[in-house]
Amino acid sequence: VQVTNQGKREPTVCTGVFISYDWILTAAQCFDQGGSVVKTVIKFGIHDHKTVVNTIEAQKFIKHSRYIRHPEVIFNDIALIRVSIPEQLKQEIAVVEVDHYEWDDFSQRKCLSFGFGSNTHEDSLLHVTQLMARHDYGACGCVRNNYMFVCGKPDEVPEVCVNDFGGPLLCNRRAVGLANLLLQCGQKGQDVCDKDTYYRYTYLCSHAEWINQYVPSYNNKCIATHPLSKITSKGNVALEISWFDNLMDSLFLSI
């Protein structure tokens, strides 16, 4: 997702995910980078956001009405983008299934995070990070979690540290969150991730009712018992990577 604000020369680059052929989920902060939004361009089926193929303009965007942004507090960080995809291009898109089951508070799950955000390699590529994710009170390390977020830590210190807005967190091939903030709980001033870096995501189950207002096909609440609630660190990330390789050409977009 590339958002151009009035008075800015370069667009803000975020990541989003199709939940239908008509709607994209992303972060509200993509549209909060100073000045009114002049244009929102969607690029899909790409690995590099500088690619010019498969490009369309958004019809409209809707930020959460209770979106709040302060230096280290970003709440209700979710937005919808309405698009009209030409019929001949729909084959380039894979709609992602959203996880409509509540997260068992004390379980941890192996997940994959995707994003075009700013990173330590300073490139424009889509990056994938493997994470151990949690939803409980202490999930976000040095920042208390109020259950509106999911937080994850890489299994190992990643080669590339990505600070993304709106990129999906996928667990068992379903979207559970959108990239919200990179939390550095270790030594301040570091420009790379370390063992005390947490990736924080807006928890989609907390916003099911809001999404349903605009996308009637979206469940308006999450189901209490998850059939995969017993999944722990033994989950098969290799299987997820293999699935991702097959999906890569059609799934994600730069907004």
Short mmCIF file of N, CA and C in Angstrom, two decimals, residues 64-194:
data_model
loop_
_atom_site.label_atom_id
_atom_site.label_comp_id
_atom_site.label_asym_id
_atom_site.label_seq_id
_atom_site.Cartn_x
_atom_site.Cartn_y
_atom_site.Cartn_z
N HIS A 64 -10.36 3.06 11.69
CA HIS A 64 -11.17 2.82 12.88
C HIS A 64 -11.49 4.16 13.54
N SER A 65 -12.76 4.35 13.93
CA SER A 65 -13.19 5.64 14.48
C SER A 65 -12.52 5.96 15.82
N ARG A 66 -12.00 4.92 16.50
CA ARG A 66 -11.35 5.15 17.80
C ARG A 66 -9.84 4.94 17.72
N TYR A 67 -9.30 5.11 16.54
CA TYR A 67 -7.84 5.00 16.36
C TYR A 67 -7.15 6.11 17.15
N ILE A 68 -6.15 5.74 17.93
CA ILE A 68 -5.38 6.68 18.75
C ILE A 68 -3.89 6.41 18.53
N ARG A 69 -3.13 7.48 18.33
CA ARG A 69 -1.69 7.33 18.15
C ARG A 69 -0.92 8.31 19.01
N HIS A 70 -0.06 7.77 19.87
CA HIS A 70 0.90 8.52 20.65
C HIS A 70 2.26 7.86 20.40
N PRO A 71 3.36 8.44 20.88
CA PRO A 71 4.69 7.90 20.56
C PRO A 71 4.83 6.39 20.77
N GLU A 72 4.34 5.83 21.86
CA GLU A 72 4.51 4.40 22.09
C GLU A 72 3.17 3.70 22.32
N VAL A 73 2.08 4.39 22.04
CA VAL A 73 0.75 3.80 22.22
C VAL A 73 -0.05 4.00 20.95
N ILE A 74 -0.37 2.91 20.27
CA ILE A 74 -1.16 2.98 19.04
C ILE A 74 -2.30 1.98 19.18
N PHE A 75 -3.50 2.48 19.48
CA PHE A 75 -4.65 1.62 19.71
C PHE A 75 -5.62 1.67 18.53
N ASN A 76 -6.37 0.58 18.37
CA ASN A 76 -7.35 0.46 17.28
C ASN A 76 -6.69 0.78 15.93
N ASP A 77 -5.50 0.23 15.77
CA ASP A 77 -4.68 0.50 14.58
C ASP A 77 -5.10 -0.43 13.45
N ILE A 78 -6.26 -0.14 12.88
CA ILE A 78 -6.79 -1.00 11.84
C ILE A 78 -7.58 -0.15 10.85
N ALA A 79 -7.49 -0.52 9.59
CA ALA A 79 -8.20 0.21 8.53
C ALA A 79 -8.62 -0.76 7.44
N LEU A 80 -9.66 -0.39 6.74
CA LEU A 80 -10.15 -1.15 5.58
C LEU A 80 -9.96 -0.32 4.33
N ILE A 81 -9.60 -0.98 3.24
CA ILE A 81 -9.49 -0.32 1.95
C ILE A 81 -10.43 -1.03 0.98
N ARG A 82 -11.28 -0.25 0.32
CA ARG A 82 -12.20 -0.79 -0.68
C ARG A 82 -11.53 -0.69 -2.04
N VAL A 83 -11.55 -1.78 -2.79
CA VAL A 83 -10.93 -1.81 -4.11
C VAL A 83 -11.87 -2.46 -5.12
N SER A 84 -11.60 -2.20 -6.37
CA SER A 84 -12.31 -2.86 -7.47
C SER A 84 -11.26 -3.50 -8.36
N ILE A 85 -11.17 -4.82 -8.29
CA ILE A 85 -10.15 -5.55 -9.03
C ILE A 85 -10.70 -5.96 -10.40
N PRO A 86 -10.05 -5.59 -11.49
CA PRO A 86 -10.49 -6.05 -12.81
C PRO A 86 -10.55 -7.58 -12.86
N GLU A 87 -11.53 -8.09 -13.53
CA GLU A 87 -11.76 -9.53 -13.55
C GLU A 87 -10.52 -10.30 -13.99
N GLN A 88 -9.80 -9.76 -14.97
CA GLN A 88 -8.63 -10.47 -15.50
C GLN A 88 -7.46 -10.51 -14.52
N LEU A 89 -7.52 -9.68 -13.47
CA LEU A 89 -6.43 -9.65 -12.50
C LEU A 89 -6.74 -10.44 -11.22
N LYS A 90 -7.96 -10.91 -11.07
CA LYS A 90 -8.33 -11.62 -9.85
C LYS A 90 -7.53 -12.91 -9.67
N GLN A 91 -7.04 -13.47 -10.77
CA GLN A 91 -6.23 -14.68 -10.66
C GLN A 91 -4.88 -14.40 -10.01
N GLU A 92 -4.50 -13.13 -9.91
CA GLU A 92 -3.23 -12.75 -9.28
C GLU A 92 -3.37 -12.62 -7.76
N ILE A 93 -4.59 -12.77 -7.26
CA ILE A 93 -4.86 -12.50 -5.84
C ILE A 93 -5.29 -13.78 -5.14
N ALA A 94 -4.79 -13.97 -3.94
CA ALA A 94 -5.28 -15.03 -3.06
C ALA A 94 -5.88 -14.37 -1.82
N VAL A 95 -7.14 -14.61 -1.60
CA VAL A 95 -7.81 -14.08 -0.42
C VAL A 95 -7.40 -14.91 0.79
N VAL A 96 -6.99 -14.22 1.86
CA VAL A 96 -6.49 -14.90 3.05
C VAL A 96 -7.63 -15.16 4.03
N GLU A 97 -7.69 -16.36 4.55
CA GLU A 97 -8.69 -16.70 5.56
C GLU A 97 -8.26 -16.09 6.90
N VAL A 98 -9.23 -15.52 7.60
CA VAL A 98 -8.97 -14.93 8.92
C VAL A 98 -9.33 -15.94 10.00
N ASP A 99 -8.54 -16.00 11.04
CA ASP A 99 -8.80 -16.90 12.17
C ASP A 99 -9.91 -16.29 13.03
N HIS A 100 -11.07 -16.94 13.07
CA HIS A 100 -12.21 -16.44 13.83
C HIS A 100 -12.39 -17.14 15.17
N TYR A 101 -11.32 -17.79 15.64
CA TYR A 101 -11.35 -18.43 16.95
C TYR A 101 -10.49 -17.62 17.92
N GLU A 102 -10.98 -17.45 19.14
CA GLU A 102 -10.22 -16.71 20.14
C GLU A 102 -8.94 -17.47 20.49
N TRP A 103 -7.91 -16.70 20.79
CA TRP A 103 -6.61 -17.26 21.15
C TRP A 103 -6.65 -17.71 22.60
N ASP A 104 -6.23 -18.93 22.84
CA ASP A 104 -6.08 -19.43 24.21
C ASP A 104 -4.98 -18.59 24.87
N ASP A 105 -5.33 -17.86 25.93
CA ASP A 105 -4.44 -16.85 26.51
C ASP A 105 -3.03 -17.35 26.83
N PHE A 106 -2.91 -18.59 27.26
CA PHE A 106 -1.60 -19.04 27.74
C PHE A 106 -0.89 -19.98 26.77
N SER A 107 -1.37 -20.03 25.54
CA SER A 107 -0.69 -20.85 24.54
C SER A 107 0.23 -19.97 23.71
N GLN A 108 1.23 -20.58 23.11
CA GLN A 108 2.07 -19.88 22.17
C GLN A 108 2.04 -20.65 20.86
N ARG A 109 2.13 -19.90 19.77
CA ARG A 109 1.99 -20.51 18.45
C ARG A 109 3.12 -20.06 17.54
N LYS A 110 3.54 -20.95 16.66
CA LYS A 110 4.55 -20.59 15.66
C LYS A 110 3.83 -19.95 14.48
N CYS A 111 4.28 -18.75 14.13
CA CYS A 111 3.58 -17.96 13.11
C CYS A 111 4.59 -17.35 12.14
N LEU A 112 4.07 -16.81 11.07
CA LEU A 112 4.88 -16.11 10.08
C LEU A 112 4.38 -14.68 9.92
N SER A 113 5.30 -13.76 9.90
CA SER A 113 4.98 -12.34 9.72
C SER A 113 5.52 -11.87 8.38
N PHE A 114 4.72 -11.09 7.67
CA PHE A 114 5.08 -10.63 6.33
C PHE A 114 5.02 -9.11 6.28
N GLY A 115 5.99 -8.47 5.62
CA GLY A 115 5.93 -7.02 5.54
C GLY A 115 6.93 -6.41 4.58
N PHE A 116 6.53 -5.27 4.00
CA PHE A 116 7.39 -4.46 3.14
C PHE A 116 8.00 -3.28 3.90
N GLY A 117 7.86 -3.25 5.21
CA GLY A 117 8.26 -2.09 6.00
C GLY A 117 9.74 -1.78 5.97
N SER A 118 10.09 -0.66 6.62
CA SER A 118 11.50 -0.26 6.69
C SER A 118 12.30 -1.33 7.40
N ASN A 119 13.53 -1.55 6.95
CA ASN A 119 14.33 -2.63 7.51
C ASN A 119 15.80 -2.28 7.47
N THR A 120 16.58 -3.07 8.18
CA THR A 120 18.01 -2.78 8.33
C THR A 120 18.80 -2.99 7.04
N HIS A 121 18.23 -3.68 6.05
CA HIS A 121 18.90 -3.81 4.76
C HIS A 121 18.55 -2.66 3.82
N GLU A 122 17.58 -1.84 4.24
CA GLU A 122 17.15 -0.68 3.46
C GLU A 122 16.77 -1.08 2.03
N ASP A 123 16.08 -2.20 1.89
CA ASP A 123 15.62 -2.63 0.58
C ASP A 123 14.10 -2.48 0.47
N SER A 124 13.55 -2.84 -0.67
CA SER A 124 12.12 -2.69 -0.93
C SER A 124 11.43 -4.04 -1.09
N LEU A 125 12.03 -5.08 -0.52
CA LEU A 125 11.53 -6.44 -0.70
C LEU A 125 10.54 -6.84 0.39
N LEU A 126 9.73 -7.83 0.08
CA LEU A 126 8.84 -8.43 1.07
C LEU A 126 9.67 -9.35 1.96
N HIS A 127 9.59 -9.15 3.28
CA HIS A 127 10.36 -9.96 4.21
C HIS A 127 9.43 -10.84 5.03
N VAL A 128 9.91 -12.04 5.35
CA VAL A 128 9.15 -13.00 6.14
C VAL A 128 9.94 -13.31 7.41
N THR A 129 9.27 -13.25 8.55
CA THR A 129 9.90 -13.51 9.83
C THR A 129 9.14 -14.61 10.56
N GLN A 130 9.86 -15.61 11.07
CA GLN A 130 9.26 -16.66 11.87
C GLN A 130 9.23 -16.21 13.33
N LEU A 131 8.07 -16.37 13.97
CA LEU A 131 7.90 -15.88 15.33
C LEU A 131 7.24 -16.92 16.23
N MET A 132 7.56 -16.87 17.50
CA MET A 132 6.78 -17.53 18.53
C MET A 132 5.85 -16.47 19.09
N ALA A 133 4.54 -16.61 18.88
CA ALA A 133 3.59 -15.56 19.23
C ALA A 133 2.73 -15.96 20.43
N ARG A 134 2.37 -14.93 21.23
CA ARG A 134 1.52 -15.12 22.40
C ARG A 134 0.51 -13.98 22.49
N HIS A 135 -0.52 -14.21 23.33
CA HIS A 135 -1.58 -13.22 23.47
C HIS A 135 -1.82 -12.86 24.93
N ASP A 136 -1.07 -13.43 25.85
CA ASP A 136 -1.33 -13.22 27.27
C ASP A 136 -0.78 -11.86 27.76
N TYR A 137 -0.99 -11.59 29.05
CA TYR A 137 -0.65 -10.32 29.68
C TYR A 137 0.83 -9.95 29.50
N GLY A 138 1.72 -10.94 29.57
CA GLY A 138 3.15 -10.67 29.47
C GLY A 138 3.73 -10.94 28.09
N ALA A 139 2.88 -11.06 27.08
CA ALA A 139 3.35 -11.45 25.75
C ALA A 139 4.30 -10.46 25.10
N CYS A 140 4.18 -9.17 25.48
CA CYS A 140 4.94 -8.12 24.78
C CYS A 140 6.17 -7.65 25.56
N GLY A 141 6.66 -8.49 26.45
CA GLY A 141 7.91 -8.18 27.14
C GLY A 141 7.78 -7.00 28.09
N CYS A 142 8.51 -5.92 27.79
CA CYS A 142 8.57 -4.78 28.69
C CYS A 142 7.33 -3.89 28.61
N VAL A 143 6.43 -4.18 27.69
CA VAL A 143 5.19 -3.41 27.55
C VAL A 143 4.01 -4.33 27.87
N ARG A 144 3.19 -3.95 28.82
CA ARG A 144 2.06 -4.78 29.21
C ARG A 144 1.06 -4.92 28.06
N ASN A 145 0.53 -6.11 27.91
CA ASN A 145 -0.45 -6.38 26.87
C ASN A 145 -1.85 -6.35 27.46
N ASN A 146 -2.72 -5.55 26.86
CA ASN A 146 -4.10 -5.45 27.35
C ASN A 146 -5.05 -6.37 26.58
N TYR A 147 -4.49 -7.37 25.92
CA TYR A 147 -5.24 -8.38 25.17
C TYR A 147 -5.81 -7.85 23.85
N MET A 148 -5.47 -6.61 23.51
CA MET A 148 -5.85 -6.08 22.19
C MET A 148 -4.77 -6.38 21.16
N PHE A 149 -3.66 -6.99 21.63
CA PHE A 149 -2.52 -7.25 20.76
C PHE A 149 -2.05 -8.70 20.88
N VAL A 150 -1.34 -9.12 19.85
CA VAL A 150 -0.57 -10.36 19.87
C VAL A 150 0.89 -9.94 19.70
N CYS A 151 1.79 -10.53 20.45
CA CYS A 151 3.21 -10.20 20.31
C CYS A 151 4.02 -11.45 20.01
N GLY A 152 5.08 -11.27 19.27
CA GLY A 152 5.93 -12.39 18.92
C GLY A 152 7.40 -12.05 18.97
N LYS A 153 8.21 -13.10 19.22
CA LYS A 153 9.66 -12.97 19.19
C LYS A 153 10.20 -13.98 18.19
N PRO A 154 11.21 -13.59 17.41
CA PRO A 154 11.82 -14.56 16.49
C PRO A 154 12.47 -15.71 17.25
N ASP A 155 12.49 -16.90 16.62
CA ASP A 155 13.17 -18.04 17.22
C ASP A 155 14.65 -17.73 17.45
N GLU A 156 15.22 -17.01 16.48
CA GLU A 156 16.61 -16.57 16.56
C GLU A 156 16.65 -15.10 16.17
N VAL A 157 17.72 -14.41 16.53
CA VAL A 157 17.86 -13.01 16.14
C VAL A 157 17.87 -12.94 14.62
N PRO A 158 16.90 -12.25 14.00
CA PRO A 158 16.81 -12.25 12.53
C PRO A 158 17.91 -11.45 11.87
N GLU A 159 18.25 -11.86 10.66
CA GLU A 159 19.26 -11.13 9.89
C GLU A 159 18.75 -9.74 9.52
N VAL A 160 17.45 -9.67 9.23
CA VAL A 160 16.84 -8.39 8.84
C VAL A 160 15.78 -8.02 9.88
N CYS A 161 15.87 -6.81 10.40
CA CYS A 161 14.90 -6.33 11.38
C CYS A 161 13.90 -5.44 10.63
N VAL A 162 12.63 -5.84 10.62
CA VAL A 162 11.62 -5.16 9.81
C VAL A 162 10.63 -4.42 10.71
N ASN A 163 10.44 -3.14 10.44
CA ASN A 163 9.46 -2.33 11.17
C ASN A 163 8.33 -1.99 10.20
N ASP A 164 7.25 -2.74 10.29
CA ASP A 164 6.20 -2.67 9.28
C ASP A 164 4.89 -2.18 9.88
N PHE A 165 4.04 -1.60 9.02
CA PHE A 165 2.67 -1.24 9.39
C PHE A 165 1.72 -2.11 8.57
N GLY A 166 0.79 -2.79 9.21
CA GLY A 166 -0.29 -3.45 8.50
C GLY A 166 -0.03 -4.83 7.95
N GLY A 167 1.22 -5.30 8.01
CA GLY A 167 1.52 -6.62 7.48
C GLY A 167 0.85 -7.71 8.30
N PRO A 168 0.39 -8.79 7.67
CA PRO A 168 -0.34 -9.83 8.40
C PRO A 168 0.57 -10.76 9.19
N LEU A 169 0.06 -11.20 10.33
CA LEU A 169 0.65 -12.29 11.10
C LEU A 169 -0.22 -13.51 10.83
N LEU A 170 0.38 -14.54 10.25
CA LEU A 170 -0.35 -15.76 9.89
C LEU A 170 0.08 -16.91 10.78
N CYS A 171 -0.89 -17.52 11.42
CA CYS A 171 -0.66 -18.71 12.24
C CYS A 171 -1.55 -19.81 11.68
N ASN A 172 -0.94 -20.95 11.34
CA ASN A 172 -1.69 -22.03 10.72
C ASN A 172 -2.45 -21.56 9.48
N ARG A 173 -1.77 -20.70 8.72
CA ARG A 173 -2.26 -20.20 7.43
C ARG A 173 -3.42 -19.22 7.53
N ARG A 174 -3.76 -18.78 8.73
CA ARG A 174 -4.85 -17.84 8.91
C ARG A 174 -4.32 -16.55 9.53
N ALA A 175 -4.91 -15.44 9.11
CA ALA A 175 -4.50 -14.14 9.65
C ALA A 175 -5.06 -13.94 11.04
N VAL A 176 -4.19 -13.59 11.98
CA VAL A 176 -4.63 -13.33 13.36
C VAL A 176 -4.34 -11.89 13.78
N GLY A 177 -3.45 -11.20 13.07
CA GLY A 177 -3.09 -9.85 13.47
C GLY A 177 -2.49 -9.04 12.34
N LEU A 178 -2.35 -7.72 12.59
CA LEU A 178 -1.75 -6.78 11.64
C LEU A 178 -0.61 -6.04 12.34
N ALA A 179 0.53 -5.92 11.67
CA ALA A 179 1.71 -5.30 12.27
C ALA A 179 1.40 -3.90 12.80
N ASN A 180 1.78 -3.67 14.06
CA ASN A 180 1.44 -2.44 14.75
C ASN A 180 2.67 -1.66 15.20
N LEU A 181 3.63 -2.35 15.85
CA LEU A 181 4.77 -1.64 16.42
C LEU A 181 5.91 -2.62 16.70
N LEU A 182 7.12 -2.14 16.54
CA LEU A 182 8.31 -2.91 16.90
C LEU A 182 8.76 -2.43 18.28
N LEU A 183 8.79 -3.33 19.24
CA LEU A 183 9.14 -2.98 20.62
C LEU A 183 10.56 -3.43 20.93
N GLN A 184 11.41 -2.49 21.29
CA GLN A 184 12.79 -2.83 21.64
C GLN A 184 12.92 -2.79 23.16
N CYS A 185 12.96 -3.95 23.77
CA CYS A 185 13.01 -4.04 25.24
C CYS A 185 14.43 -4.17 25.76
N GLY A 186 15.40 -4.30 24.88
CA GLY A 186 16.79 -4.41 25.31
C GLY A 186 17.45 -3.04 25.35
N GLN A 187 18.70 -3.01 24.99
CA GLN A 187 19.48 -1.77 25.00
C GLN A 187 18.90 -0.77 24.01
N LYS A 188 18.62 0.43 24.45
CA LYS A 188 18.05 1.46 23.59
C LYS A 188 19.09 1.95 22.59
N GLY A 189 18.62 2.38 21.45
CA GLY A 189 19.50 2.94 20.44
C GLY A 189 20.03 1.92 19.46
N GLN A 190 19.68 0.64 19.63
CA GLN A 190 20.14 -0.36 18.68
C GLN A 190 19.38 -0.22 17.36
N ASP A 191 20.06 -0.46 16.26
CA ASP A 191 19.41 -0.34 14.96
C ASP A 191 19.12 -1.71 14.35
N VAL A 192 19.29 -2.76 15.13
CA VAL A 192 18.96 -4.10 14.67
C VAL A 192 18.17 -4.81 15.77
N CYS A 193 17.44 -5.83 15.35
CA CYS A 193 16.70 -6.61 16.34
C CYS A 193 17.66 -7.46 17.16
N ASP A 194 17.27 -7.76 18.41
CA ASP A 194 18.04 -8.68 19.22
C ASP A 194 17.07 -9.60 19.96
#
